[in-house]
Coordinates of C-alpha atoms in Angstrom, one line a residue:
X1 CA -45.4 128.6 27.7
X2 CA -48.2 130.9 26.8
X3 CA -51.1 129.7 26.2
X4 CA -51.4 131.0 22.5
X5 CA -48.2 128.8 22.1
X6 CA -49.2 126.1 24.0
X7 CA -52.5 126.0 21.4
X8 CA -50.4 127.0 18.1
X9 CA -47.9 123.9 19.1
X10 CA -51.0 121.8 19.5
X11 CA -52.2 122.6 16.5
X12 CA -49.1 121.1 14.7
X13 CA -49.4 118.1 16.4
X14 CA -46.2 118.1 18.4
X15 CA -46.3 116.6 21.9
X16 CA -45.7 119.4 24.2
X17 CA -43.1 117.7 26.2
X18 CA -44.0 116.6 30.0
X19 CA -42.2 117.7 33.2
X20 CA -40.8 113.6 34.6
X21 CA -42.2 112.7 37.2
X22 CA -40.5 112.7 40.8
X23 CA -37.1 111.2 41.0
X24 CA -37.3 110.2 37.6
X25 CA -35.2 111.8 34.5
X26 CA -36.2 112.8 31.0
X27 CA -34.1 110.8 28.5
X28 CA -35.3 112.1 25.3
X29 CA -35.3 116.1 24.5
X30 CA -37.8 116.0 22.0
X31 CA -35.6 117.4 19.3
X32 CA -32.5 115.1 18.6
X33 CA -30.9 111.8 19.9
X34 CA -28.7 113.2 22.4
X35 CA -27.7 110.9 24.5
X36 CA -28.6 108.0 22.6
X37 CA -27.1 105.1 20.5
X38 CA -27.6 102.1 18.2
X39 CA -29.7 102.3 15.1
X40 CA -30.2 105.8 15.1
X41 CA -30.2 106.1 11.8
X42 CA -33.1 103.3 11.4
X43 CA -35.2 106.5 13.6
X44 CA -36.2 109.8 13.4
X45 CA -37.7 112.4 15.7
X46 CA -40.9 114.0 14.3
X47 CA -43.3 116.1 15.7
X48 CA -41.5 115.7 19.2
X49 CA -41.5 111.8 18.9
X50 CA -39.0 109.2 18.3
X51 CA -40.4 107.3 15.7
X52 CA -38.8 104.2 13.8
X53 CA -39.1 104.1 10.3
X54 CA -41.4 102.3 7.7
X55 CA -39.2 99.4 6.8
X56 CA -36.3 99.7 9.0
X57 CA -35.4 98.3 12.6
X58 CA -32.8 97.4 15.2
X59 CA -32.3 98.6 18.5
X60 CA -31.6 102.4 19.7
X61 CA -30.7 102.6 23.2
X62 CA -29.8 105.2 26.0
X63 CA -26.2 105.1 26.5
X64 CA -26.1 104.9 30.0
X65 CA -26.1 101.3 31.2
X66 CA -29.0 100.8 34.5
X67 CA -29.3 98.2 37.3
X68 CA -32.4 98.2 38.6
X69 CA -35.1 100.9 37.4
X70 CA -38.1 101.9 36.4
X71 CA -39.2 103.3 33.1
X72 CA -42.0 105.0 31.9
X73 CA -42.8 106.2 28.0
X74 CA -45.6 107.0 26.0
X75 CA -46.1 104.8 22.8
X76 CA -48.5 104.8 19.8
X77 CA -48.8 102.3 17.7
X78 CA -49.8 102.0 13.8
X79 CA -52.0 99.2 12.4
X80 CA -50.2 95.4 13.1
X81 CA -47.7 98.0 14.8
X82 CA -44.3 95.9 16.0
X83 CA -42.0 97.6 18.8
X84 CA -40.7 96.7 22.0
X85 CA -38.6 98.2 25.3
X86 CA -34.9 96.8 25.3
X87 CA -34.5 95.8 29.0
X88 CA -30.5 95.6 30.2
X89 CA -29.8 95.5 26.9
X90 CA -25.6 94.8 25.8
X91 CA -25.1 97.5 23.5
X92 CA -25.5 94.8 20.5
X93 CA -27.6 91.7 19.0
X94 CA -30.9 91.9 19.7
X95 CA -32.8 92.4 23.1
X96 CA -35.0 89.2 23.5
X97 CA -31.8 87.4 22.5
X98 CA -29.1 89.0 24.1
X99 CA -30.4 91.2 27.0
X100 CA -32.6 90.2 29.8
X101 CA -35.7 90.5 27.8
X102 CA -37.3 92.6 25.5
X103 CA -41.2 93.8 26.6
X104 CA -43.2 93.6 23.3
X105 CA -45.2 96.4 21.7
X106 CA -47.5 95.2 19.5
X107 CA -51.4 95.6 18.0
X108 CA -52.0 92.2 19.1
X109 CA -55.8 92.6 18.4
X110 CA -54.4 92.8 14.4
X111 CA -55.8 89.4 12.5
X112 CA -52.2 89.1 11.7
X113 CA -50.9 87.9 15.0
X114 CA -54.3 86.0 15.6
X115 CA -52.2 82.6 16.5
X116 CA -49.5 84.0 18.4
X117 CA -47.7 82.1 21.6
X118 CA -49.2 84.1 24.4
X119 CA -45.9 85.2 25.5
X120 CA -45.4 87.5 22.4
X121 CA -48.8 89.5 23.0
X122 CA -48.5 93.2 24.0
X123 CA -47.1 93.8 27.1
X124 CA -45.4 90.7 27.4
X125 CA -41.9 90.0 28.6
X126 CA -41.1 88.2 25.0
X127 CA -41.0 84.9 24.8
X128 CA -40.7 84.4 28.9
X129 CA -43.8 85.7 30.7
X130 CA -47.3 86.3 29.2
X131 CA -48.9 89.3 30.0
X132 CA -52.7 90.3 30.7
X133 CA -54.6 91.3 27.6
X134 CA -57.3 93.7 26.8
X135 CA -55.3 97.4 28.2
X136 CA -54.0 99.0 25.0
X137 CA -56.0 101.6 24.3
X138 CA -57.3 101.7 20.6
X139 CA -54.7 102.1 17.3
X140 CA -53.5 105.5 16.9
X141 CA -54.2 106.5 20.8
X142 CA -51.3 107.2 22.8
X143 CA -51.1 104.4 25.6
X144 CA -48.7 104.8 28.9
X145 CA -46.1 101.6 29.7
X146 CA -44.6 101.5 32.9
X147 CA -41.5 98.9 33.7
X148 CA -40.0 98.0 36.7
X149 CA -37.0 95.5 36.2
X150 CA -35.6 95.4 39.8
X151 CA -32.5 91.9 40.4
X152 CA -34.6 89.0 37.8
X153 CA -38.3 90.3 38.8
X154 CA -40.3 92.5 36.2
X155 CA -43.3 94.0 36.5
X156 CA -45.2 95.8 33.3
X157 CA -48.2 98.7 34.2
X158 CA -50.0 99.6 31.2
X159 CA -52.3 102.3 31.5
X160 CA -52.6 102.6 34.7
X161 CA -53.2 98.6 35.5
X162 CA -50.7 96.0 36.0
X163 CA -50.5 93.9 33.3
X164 CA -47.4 91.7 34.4
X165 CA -45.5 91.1 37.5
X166 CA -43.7 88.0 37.2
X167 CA -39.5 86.9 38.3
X168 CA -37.5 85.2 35.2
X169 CA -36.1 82.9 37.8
X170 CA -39.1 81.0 37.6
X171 CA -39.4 80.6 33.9
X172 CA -39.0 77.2 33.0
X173 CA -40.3 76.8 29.9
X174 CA -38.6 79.5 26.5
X175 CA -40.3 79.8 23.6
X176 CA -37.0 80.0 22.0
X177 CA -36.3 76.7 23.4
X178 CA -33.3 78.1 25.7
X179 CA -33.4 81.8 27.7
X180 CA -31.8 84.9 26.6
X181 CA -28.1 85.2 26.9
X182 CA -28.6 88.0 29.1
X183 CA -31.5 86.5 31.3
X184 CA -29.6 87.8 34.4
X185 CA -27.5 90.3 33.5
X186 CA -27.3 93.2 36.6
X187 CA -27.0 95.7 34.3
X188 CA -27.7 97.3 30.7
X189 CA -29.1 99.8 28.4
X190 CA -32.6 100.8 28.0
X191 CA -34.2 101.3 24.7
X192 CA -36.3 100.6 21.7
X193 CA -36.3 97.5 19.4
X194 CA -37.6 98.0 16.1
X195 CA -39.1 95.6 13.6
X196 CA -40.4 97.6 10.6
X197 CA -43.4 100.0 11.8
X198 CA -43.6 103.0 12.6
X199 CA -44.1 103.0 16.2
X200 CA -44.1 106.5 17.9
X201 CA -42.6 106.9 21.7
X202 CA -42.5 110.3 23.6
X203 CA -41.8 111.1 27.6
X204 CA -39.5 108.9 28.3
X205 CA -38.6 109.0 31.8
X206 CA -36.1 106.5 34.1
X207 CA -36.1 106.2 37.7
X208 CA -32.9 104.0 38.9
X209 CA -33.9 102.5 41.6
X210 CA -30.4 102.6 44.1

């Protein structure tokens, strides 16, 4: 692209869109939802990002069911911002219920979520496996997630520092009382799970691991 491009395209605040990393593929074209299913209409792509919008929810997922992999995606987050990644998701319910897990996005240095269990902190595996605090960059700054999800062990990199790395096997205790239906599932979809905010997601690239 040339550079007056590259600075005009800038300028409109549109995330130029990355080349994936080695061995991994792009699974979002930064124009339309090719490729993709669930909720779509609870989401919109603006400004080259999948956003979801104000008020609305559910999951949206790529609709290509994975093993073992690992993903990597961009996220922002607004004030008291809600989100999370759908890990071998079913195609329907919800991921934390249904799927293996979901990995929660979330401003958990909003007052709101002051007195949360430390399981449902950013970062998290929801509800299963606390993650490290304190490596979300400030509200409104684009932060970098990276999941593995290889047989029942997960491990969650956020910005560069590993923030979880943990095996569901070994979870004895569910804040839900009982563990997801799809604990230890071999396989499902990746994708978003929604709750209201506007959360904002760009590059998202998968690596399966074979």
């Amino acid at each position: 692209m040339a550079g007056w491009m590259m600075a005009a395209w800038l300028a409109a605040g549109v995330a130029a869109a990355q080349t994936p990393p080695a061995g991994f593929e792009n699974l979002f074209n930064g124009k339309d939802f090719s490729g993709w299913a669930g909720d779509i209409a609870n989401y919109e792509v603006k400004d080259g990002s999948i956003v979801c919008r104000k008020g609305k929810g559910g999951v949206i997922f790529f609709n290509r069911q994975v093993a073992d992999f690992v993903a990597r995606v961009d996220y922002k987050l607004p004030p008291a911002g809600n989100n999370g990644l759908a890990i071998r998701y079913p195609g329907k319910g919800t991921a934390s219920v249904d799927g293996m897990c979901e990995i929660q996005i979330l401003d958990d240095d909003h007052p709101k979520y002051a007195k949360l269990d430390p399981r449902q902190f950013n970062g998290s595996s929801y509800g299963l496996i606390a993650a490290k605090r304190g490596f979300h960059k400030p509200v409104g700054e684009w932060n970098t997630m990276e999941v593995t999800a290889k047989g029942t062990t997960l491990k969650v990199s956020l910005n560069g520092t590993m923030i979880l790395d943990g095996d569901v096997r070994g979870v004895k205790s569910f804040m839900r009382k009982e563990a997801p239906k799809g604990l230890f599932s071999p396989k499902g979809y990746f994708g978003f799970c929604g709750h209201t905010d506007p959360v904002e997601f760009r590059n998202v690239f998968l690596k399966e691991i074979r």
